[in-house]
mmCIF file of C-alpha atoms in Angstrom:
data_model
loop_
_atom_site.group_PDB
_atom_site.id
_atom_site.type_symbol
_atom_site.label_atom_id
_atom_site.label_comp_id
_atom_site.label_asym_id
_atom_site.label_seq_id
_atom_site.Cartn_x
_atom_site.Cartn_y
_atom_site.Cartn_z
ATOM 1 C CA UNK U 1 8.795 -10.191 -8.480
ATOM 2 C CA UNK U 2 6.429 -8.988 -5.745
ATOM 3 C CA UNK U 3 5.168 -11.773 -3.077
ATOM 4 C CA UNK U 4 2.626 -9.292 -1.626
ATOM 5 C CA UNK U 5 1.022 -5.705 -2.393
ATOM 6 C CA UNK U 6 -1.074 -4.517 0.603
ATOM 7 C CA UNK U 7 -3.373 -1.751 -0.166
ATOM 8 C CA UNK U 8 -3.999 0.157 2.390
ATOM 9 C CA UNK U 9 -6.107 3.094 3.395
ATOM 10 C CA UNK U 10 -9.002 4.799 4.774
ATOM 11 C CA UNK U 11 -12.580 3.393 3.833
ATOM 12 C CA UNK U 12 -13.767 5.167 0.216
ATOM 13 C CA UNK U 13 -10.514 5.573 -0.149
ATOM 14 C CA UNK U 14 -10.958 3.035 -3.838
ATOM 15 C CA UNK U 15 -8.596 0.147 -1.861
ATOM 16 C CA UNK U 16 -11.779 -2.733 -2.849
ATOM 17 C CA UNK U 17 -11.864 -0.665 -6.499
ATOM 18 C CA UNK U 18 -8.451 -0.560 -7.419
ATOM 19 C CA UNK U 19 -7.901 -4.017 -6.661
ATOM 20 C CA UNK U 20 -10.389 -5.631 -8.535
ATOM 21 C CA UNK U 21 -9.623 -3.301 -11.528
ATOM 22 C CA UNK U 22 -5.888 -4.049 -11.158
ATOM 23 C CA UNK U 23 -7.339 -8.327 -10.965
ATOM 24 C CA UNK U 24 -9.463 -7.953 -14.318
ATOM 25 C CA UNK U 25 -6.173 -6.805 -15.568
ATOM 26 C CA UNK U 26 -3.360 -8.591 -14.872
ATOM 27 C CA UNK U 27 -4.990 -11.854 -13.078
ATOM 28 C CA UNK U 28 -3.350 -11.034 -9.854
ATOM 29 C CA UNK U 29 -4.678 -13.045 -6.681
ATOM 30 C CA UNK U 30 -6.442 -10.334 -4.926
ATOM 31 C CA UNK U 31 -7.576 -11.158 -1.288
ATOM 32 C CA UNK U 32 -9.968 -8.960 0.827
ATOM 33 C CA UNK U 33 -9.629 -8.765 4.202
ATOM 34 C CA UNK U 34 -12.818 -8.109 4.502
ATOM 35 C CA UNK U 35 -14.319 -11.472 3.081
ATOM 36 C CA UNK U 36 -12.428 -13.181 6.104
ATOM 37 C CA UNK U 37 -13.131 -10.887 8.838
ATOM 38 C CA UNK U 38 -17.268 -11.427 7.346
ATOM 39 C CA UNK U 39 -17.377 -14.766 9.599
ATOM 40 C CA UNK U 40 -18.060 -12.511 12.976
ATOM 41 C CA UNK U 41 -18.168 -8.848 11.615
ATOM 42 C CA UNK U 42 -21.592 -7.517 11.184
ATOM 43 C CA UNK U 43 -23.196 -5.266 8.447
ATOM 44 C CA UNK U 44 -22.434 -1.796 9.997
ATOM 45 C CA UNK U 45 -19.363 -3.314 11.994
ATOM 46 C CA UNK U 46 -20.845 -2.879 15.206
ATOM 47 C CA UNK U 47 -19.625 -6.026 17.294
ATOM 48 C CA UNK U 48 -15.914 -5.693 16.202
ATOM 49 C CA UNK U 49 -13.994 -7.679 18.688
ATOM 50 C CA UNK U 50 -10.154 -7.525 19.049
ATOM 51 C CA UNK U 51 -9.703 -11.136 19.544
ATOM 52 C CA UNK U 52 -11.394 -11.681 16.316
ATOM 53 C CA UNK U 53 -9.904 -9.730 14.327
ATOM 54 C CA UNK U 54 -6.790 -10.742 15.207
ATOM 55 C CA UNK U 55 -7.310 -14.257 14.697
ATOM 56 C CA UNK U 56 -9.167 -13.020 11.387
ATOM 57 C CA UNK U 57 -5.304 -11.282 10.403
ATOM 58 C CA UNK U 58 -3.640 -15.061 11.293
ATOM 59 C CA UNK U 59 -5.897 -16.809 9.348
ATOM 60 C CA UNK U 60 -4.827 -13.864 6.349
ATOM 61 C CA UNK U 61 -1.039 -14.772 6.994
ATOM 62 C CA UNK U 62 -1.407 -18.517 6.507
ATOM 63 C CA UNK U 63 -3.497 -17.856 3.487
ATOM 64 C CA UNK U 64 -0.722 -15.533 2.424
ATOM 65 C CA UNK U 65 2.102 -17.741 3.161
ATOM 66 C CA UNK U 66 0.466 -20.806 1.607
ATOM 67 C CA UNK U 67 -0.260 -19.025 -1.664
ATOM 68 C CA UNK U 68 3.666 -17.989 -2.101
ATOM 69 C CA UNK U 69 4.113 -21.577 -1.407
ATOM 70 C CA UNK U 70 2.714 -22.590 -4.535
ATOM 71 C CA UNK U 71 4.536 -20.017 -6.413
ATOM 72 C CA UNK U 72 1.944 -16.951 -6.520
ATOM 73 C CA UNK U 73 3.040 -13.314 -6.365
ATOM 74 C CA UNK U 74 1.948 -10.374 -6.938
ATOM 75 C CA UNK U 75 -0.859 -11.008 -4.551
ATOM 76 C CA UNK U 76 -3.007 -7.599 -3.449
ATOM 77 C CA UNK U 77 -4.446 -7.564 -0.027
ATOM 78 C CA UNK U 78 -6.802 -4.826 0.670
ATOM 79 C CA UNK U 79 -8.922 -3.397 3.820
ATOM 80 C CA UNK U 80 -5.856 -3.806 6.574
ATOM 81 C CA UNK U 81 -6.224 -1.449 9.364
ATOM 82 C CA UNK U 82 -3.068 0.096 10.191
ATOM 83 C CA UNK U 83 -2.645 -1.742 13.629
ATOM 84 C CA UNK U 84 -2.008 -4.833 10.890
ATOM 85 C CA UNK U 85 0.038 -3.114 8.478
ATOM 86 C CA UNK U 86 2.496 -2.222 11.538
ATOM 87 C CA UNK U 87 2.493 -6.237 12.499
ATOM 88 C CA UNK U 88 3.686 -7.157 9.079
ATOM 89 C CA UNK U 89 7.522 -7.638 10.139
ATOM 90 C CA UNK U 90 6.042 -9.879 13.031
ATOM 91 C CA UNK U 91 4.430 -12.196 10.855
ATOM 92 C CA UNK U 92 6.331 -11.838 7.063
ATOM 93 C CA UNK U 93 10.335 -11.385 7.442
ATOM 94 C CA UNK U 94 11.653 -9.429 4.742
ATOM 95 C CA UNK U 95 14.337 -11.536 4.481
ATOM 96 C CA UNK U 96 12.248 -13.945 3.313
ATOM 97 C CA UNK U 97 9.079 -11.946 1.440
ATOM 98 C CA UNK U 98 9.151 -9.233 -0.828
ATOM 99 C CA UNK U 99 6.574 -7.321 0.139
ATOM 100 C CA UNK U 100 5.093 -3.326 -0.730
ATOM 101 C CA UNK U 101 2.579 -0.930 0.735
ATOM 102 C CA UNK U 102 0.203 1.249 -1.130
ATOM 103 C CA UNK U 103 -1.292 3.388 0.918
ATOM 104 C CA UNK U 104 -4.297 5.598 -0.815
ATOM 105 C CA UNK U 105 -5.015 9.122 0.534
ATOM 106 C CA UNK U 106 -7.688 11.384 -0.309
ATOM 107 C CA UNK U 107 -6.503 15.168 0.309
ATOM 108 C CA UNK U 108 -10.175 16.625 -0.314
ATOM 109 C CA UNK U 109 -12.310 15.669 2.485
ATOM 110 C CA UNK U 110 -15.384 16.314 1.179
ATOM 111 C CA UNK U 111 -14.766 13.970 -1.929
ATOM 112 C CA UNK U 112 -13.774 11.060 0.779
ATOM 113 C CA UNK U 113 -17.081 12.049 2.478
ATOM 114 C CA UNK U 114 -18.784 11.749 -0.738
ATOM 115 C CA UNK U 115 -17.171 8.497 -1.553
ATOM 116 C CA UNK U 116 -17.718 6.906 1.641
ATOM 117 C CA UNK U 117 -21.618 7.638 1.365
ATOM 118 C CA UNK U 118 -22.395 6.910 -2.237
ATOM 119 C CA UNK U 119 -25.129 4.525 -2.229
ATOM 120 C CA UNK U 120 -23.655 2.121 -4.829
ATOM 121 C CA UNK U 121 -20.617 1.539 -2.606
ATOM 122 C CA UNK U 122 -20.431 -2.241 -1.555
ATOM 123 C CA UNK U 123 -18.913 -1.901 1.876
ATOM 124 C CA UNK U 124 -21.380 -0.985 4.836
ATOM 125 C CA UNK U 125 -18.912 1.067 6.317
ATOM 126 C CA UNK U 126 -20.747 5.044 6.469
ATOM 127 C CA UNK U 127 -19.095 6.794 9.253
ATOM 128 C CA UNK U 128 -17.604 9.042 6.979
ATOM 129 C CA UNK U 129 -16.639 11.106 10.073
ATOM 130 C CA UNK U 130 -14.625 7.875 10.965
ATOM 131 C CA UNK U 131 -13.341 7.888 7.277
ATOM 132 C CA UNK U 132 -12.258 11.207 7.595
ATOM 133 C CA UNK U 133 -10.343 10.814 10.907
ATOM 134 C CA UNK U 134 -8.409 7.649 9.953
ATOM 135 C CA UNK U 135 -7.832 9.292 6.408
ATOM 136 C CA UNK U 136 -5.624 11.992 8.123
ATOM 137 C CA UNK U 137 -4.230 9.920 10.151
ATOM 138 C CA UNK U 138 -3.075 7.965 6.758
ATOM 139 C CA UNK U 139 -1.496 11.365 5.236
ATOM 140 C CA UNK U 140 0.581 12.589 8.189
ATOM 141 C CA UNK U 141 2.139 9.119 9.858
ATOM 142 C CA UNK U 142 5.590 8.156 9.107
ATOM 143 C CA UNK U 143 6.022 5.397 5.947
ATOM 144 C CA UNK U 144 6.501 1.990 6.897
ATOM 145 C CA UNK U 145 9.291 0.450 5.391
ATOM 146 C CA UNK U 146 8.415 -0.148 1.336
ATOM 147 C CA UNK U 147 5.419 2.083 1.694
ATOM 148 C CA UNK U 148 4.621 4.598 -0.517
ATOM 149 C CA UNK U 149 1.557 6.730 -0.152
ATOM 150 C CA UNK U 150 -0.624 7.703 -2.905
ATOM 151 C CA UNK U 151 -3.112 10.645 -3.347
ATOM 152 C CA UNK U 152 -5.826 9.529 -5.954
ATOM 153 C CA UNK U 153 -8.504 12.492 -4.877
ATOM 154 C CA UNK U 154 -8.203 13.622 -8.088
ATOM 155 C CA UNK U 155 -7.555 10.127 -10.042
ATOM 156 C CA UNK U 156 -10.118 7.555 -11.398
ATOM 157 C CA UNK U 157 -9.986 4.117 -10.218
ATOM 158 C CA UNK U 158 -8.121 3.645 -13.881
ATOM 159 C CA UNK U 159 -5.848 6.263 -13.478
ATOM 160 C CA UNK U 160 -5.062 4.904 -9.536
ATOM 161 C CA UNK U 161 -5.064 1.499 -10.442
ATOM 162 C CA UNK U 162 -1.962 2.139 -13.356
ATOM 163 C CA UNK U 163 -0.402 4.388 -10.994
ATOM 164 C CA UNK U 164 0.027 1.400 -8.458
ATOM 165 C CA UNK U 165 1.368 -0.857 -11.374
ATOM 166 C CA UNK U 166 4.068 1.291 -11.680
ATOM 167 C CA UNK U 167 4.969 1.666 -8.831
ATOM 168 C CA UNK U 168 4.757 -2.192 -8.452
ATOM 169 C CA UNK U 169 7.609 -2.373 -11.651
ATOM 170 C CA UNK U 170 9.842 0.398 -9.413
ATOM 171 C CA UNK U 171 9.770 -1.288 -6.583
ATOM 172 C CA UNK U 172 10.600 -4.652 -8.525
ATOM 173 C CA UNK U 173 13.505 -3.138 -10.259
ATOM 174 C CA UNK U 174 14.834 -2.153 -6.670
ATOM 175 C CA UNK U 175 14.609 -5.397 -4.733
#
């Protein structure tokens, strides 16, 4: 089994889709980071502060480590930056959890562009400049250890979200 499946990636990049799609599913604990960053982080994420955001990614860790202690796994956390996704070792040993990355890409700029503005979209995140930047960023950084990256610019949220369960089942038959 999997303790935890981060989903990472650049905003519009389906992280908050795939997730809940992948939860309707399979009844996987799904946990946005999001929801606990919401306490101090306003609607167009203007008064970000660095000391709250990291205490924001603590609080995620002892949620994390107190749902494997009552036996969960296969729980998805979405909407890391990658500043947290390269803290991971610091916080979860993987000597102790079994853990995988997912990183979505989008290789068509203009369809992350379009993603990141569509009007339904429930994040207020719209900098799709931003998007854009941290996107590339995404596509040309080394892999973290047990991360595999993902291009769904051509994929539906279905199509993404049965990708990722496979390569949840490869992963498990390698640990």
């Amino acid at each position: 089994m999997v303790d935890f499946i981060f989903i990472n990636g650049s905003p519009g990049a389906g992280k908050s889709s795939v997730c809940t799609l992948i939860q309707q599913n399979k009844s996987w604990p799904s946990i946005d980071f999001g929801c606990l960053r919401v306490f101090h982080l306003d609607r167009e994420w203007s008064n970000v502060s660095p000391e709250e955001e990291q205490m924001s990614f603590e609080n995620l860790i002892f949620i994390l480590k107190n749902y494997y202690r009552y036996g969960y796994k296969n729980i998805m956390i979405n909407d890391l930056k990658d500043t947290r996704i390269d803290q991971l070792p610091n916080y979860l040993s993987h000597d102790e959890f079994k853990y995988l990355i997912i990183t979505l890409v989008v290789s068509d700029d203009g369809i992350l562009k379009e993603r990141v503005l569509e009007p339904t979209r429930d994040s207020g995140f719209r900098n799709f400049e931003r998007a854009i930047e941290w996107n590339k960023i995404l596509k040309t950084r080394e892999l973290y250890k047990n991360e595999v990256r993902l291009d769904n610019t051509k994929m539906t949220v279905t199509e993404t979200a049965d990708r990722i369960l496979e390569i949840v089942d490869q992963f498990r038959q390698n640990i």
